[in-house]
Amino acid sequence: MPAAEASFDPALGRDLYTGHITEAIFETLYTYDYLARPVQLAPETAAALPEVAADGKTYLIRLKPGTYFTPDPAFHGKPRELTVADYVYAWKRLFDPRLASPNAWLLEGKVLGLDALAEQARQTGRFNYDAPVAGLEIIDPYTLRIHLTRTDFNLGMILAYAPLAAVAREVVDLYGDSKGEVAGHPVGTGVYKLGQWIRGSRIVLEENTGHRAEVWDFHGDAVIEQQMKGKKIPQIGRIEISVQIEDQSRWLSFTSGEADLFWLDGPLAPKALVDGKLRPELAERGIQLSRIVDPGLSYYYWNMRDPVVGGFSKEKIALRRAIAMAHDVDEEIRLVHNGEAQRLTFPIPSGVAGHDPEYQPLLRYDPVLANQLLDRYGYRKGADGWRMQPDGKPLVISYTSRNEANGVLMAELWRKTYQRIGIRMDNPRMIFSDIQRAEMLCKIQTRTYEWLADYPDGDNFMQLFYGGNIGQNNNGCYQDPQFDAWYEASHGMPPGPQRDALYRKMARQLEVQAAVMPAFSRYRNMLAQPRVLGYKKHPILHQEWKYIDIKD
């Protein structure tokens, strides 16, 4: 992995890298079919897909019996079977003010009685986990009926997202810190368990041999089916993950044969690819390439609460528009990502319900017009050639990037952007986890952010800009009453033309106010050694370890 892991507690996870681990250890009610394209929801611990009422407000879920948590001292030597109560407990944790989960948005305002319980906890200082919730009706240990406050046809996909995985209360009681977080002792029901862990360096997962029996039976790729059909899941009993921040070190680990799977980021693409295909010398060695366009959005945001770049006054909107028009996205794709990205002008990416391939942006690359806009709204240049704020104060903008080679390159490209319009730029460099913490507190002035789909629906992207998600996923701290009203209205609509029209209005609102600027979707290039069997990159799943094999 190119970045270190964060908390192994599913309730606290919000980054792709840690998601690789939590997805292997913990299980959700639903997952995605390994080979189906477009992606299809499939049962994981549930016995079948949910039974959904015609109005989309009631979900009936039945659990497979015979799923057990990995043995742990928290269970006092007894087998601990999974029940629907473990899911209810896990979902309540998202709303505990002490834990301050960044994932509460997944169920916020949706489940009858859940928000009221959270509000009670804020007033009393204690979350009552024993209190019943009207919207989470436990019929028996294997049956749950969910009652929603409003129509929601996406809940099945949301229940397939790792933060909603089952957690045993006994584990939190024994290992939780003062907040109730279990950052370093994950105990789940998945096919893998944590074996060894050297923080920020090495993670070893071992097979959970007590996992319920599963047999490989997927369709959609004849070669993979021939390699894997009928095999026990998993075939690989030990997964070794190394954290290597430097590109060259990671590349050497793969070319030397030390690594079986390799995530080929844009900076390394020329070493392995020519025009999106494997270099002949690698193909001759039998190296495998699985290449997709990620269902993701890379975008630029400006902190709307920041006194320099934030706010809705005309001069602040003009400043952000000018910056957006001064930045050459195509140049960034070419120089920083080595062409390994597709331009994206709509905030919902291709392959996700709600994407609009015909959307035409208003803001285009035009440094001349950007400078004229700044002149018009009072950002005049001083004797030194640098612009000042309309009140005469110095104008300096801080662009935050990660403290590795790609982050440095990104910052230098943005420095060039700001120089085009006469603005000084600072470049704080931070490790990824520190950036995440600062974003949740609205402390980052501007940066480039990438969001990969948690579930393949436009709601997962529009929520990034919903005012109610500030402190969770709304990193630019954007809050506009009209946008929020449209977003809330979209929840009552199934995917289709009516909702798509609303999404176009929301996209235009973001653009007119210059709160964010959609930029591109990156290619995901995964390399596999010849000895790896059954590998195909999945658009939504973080990793595919349980579905693959290694030749003896």
mmCIF file with all atom_site columns, C-alpha atoms in Angstrom, residues 41 53 119 215 224 281 283 355 384 402 405 437 518:
data_model
loop_
_atom_site.group_PDB
_atom_site.id
_atom_site.type_symbol
_atom_site.label_atom_id
_atom_site.label_alt_id
_atom_site.label_comp_id
_atom_site.label_asym_id
_atom_site.label_entity_id
_atom_site.label_seq_id
_atom_site.pdbx_PDB_ins_code
_atom_site.Cartn_x
_atom_site.Cartn_y
_atom_site.Cartn_z
_atom_site.occupancy
_atom_site.B_iso_or_equiv
_atom_site.pdbx_formal_charge
_atom_site.auth_seq_id
_atom_site.auth_comp_id
_atom_site.auth_asym_id
_atom_site.auth_atom_id
_atom_site.pdbx_PDB_model_num
ATOM 1  C CA . LEU A 1 41  ? -25.352 -6.466  -5.013  1.00 0.00 ? 41  LEU A CA 1
ATOM 2  C CA . ALA A 1 53  ? -41.574 -2.588  0.514   1.00 0.00 ? 53  ALA A CA 1
ATOM 3  C CA . GLU A 1 119 ? -29.552 13.613  20.420  1.00 0.00 ? 119 GLU A CA 1
ATOM 4  C CA . VAL A 1 215 ? -17.434 -22.213 -2.550  1.00 0.00 ? 215 VAL A CA 1
ATOM 5  C CA . ILE A 1 224 ? -11.110 -17.030 -14.329 1.00 0.00 ? 224 ILE A CA 1
ATOM 6  C CA . GLU A 1 281 ? 8.949   -7.306  -21.723 1.00 0.00 ? 281 GLU A CA 1
ATOM 7  C CA . ALA A 1 283 ? 3.866   -9.438  -20.964 1.00 0.00 ? 283 ALA A CA 1
ATOM 8  C CA . HIS A 1 355 ? -23.594 10.357  -14.225 1.00 0.00 ? 355 HIS A CA 1
ATOM 9  C CA . ASP A 1 384 ? 6.129   43.284  -6.324  1.00 0.00 ? 384 ASP A CA 1
ATOM 10 C CA . ARG A 1 402 ? 0.951   14.700  0.985   1.00 0.00 ? 402 ARG A CA 1
ATOM 11 C CA . ALA A 1 405 ? 6.979   12.466  -4.353  1.00 0.00 ? 405 ALA A CA 1
ATOM 12 C CA . ARG A 1 437 ? -8.033  14.814  10.718  1.00 0.00 ? 437 ARG A CA 1
ATOM 13 C CA . PRO A 1 518 ? -14.460 18.224  -10.631 1.00 0.00 ? 518 PRO A CA 1
#
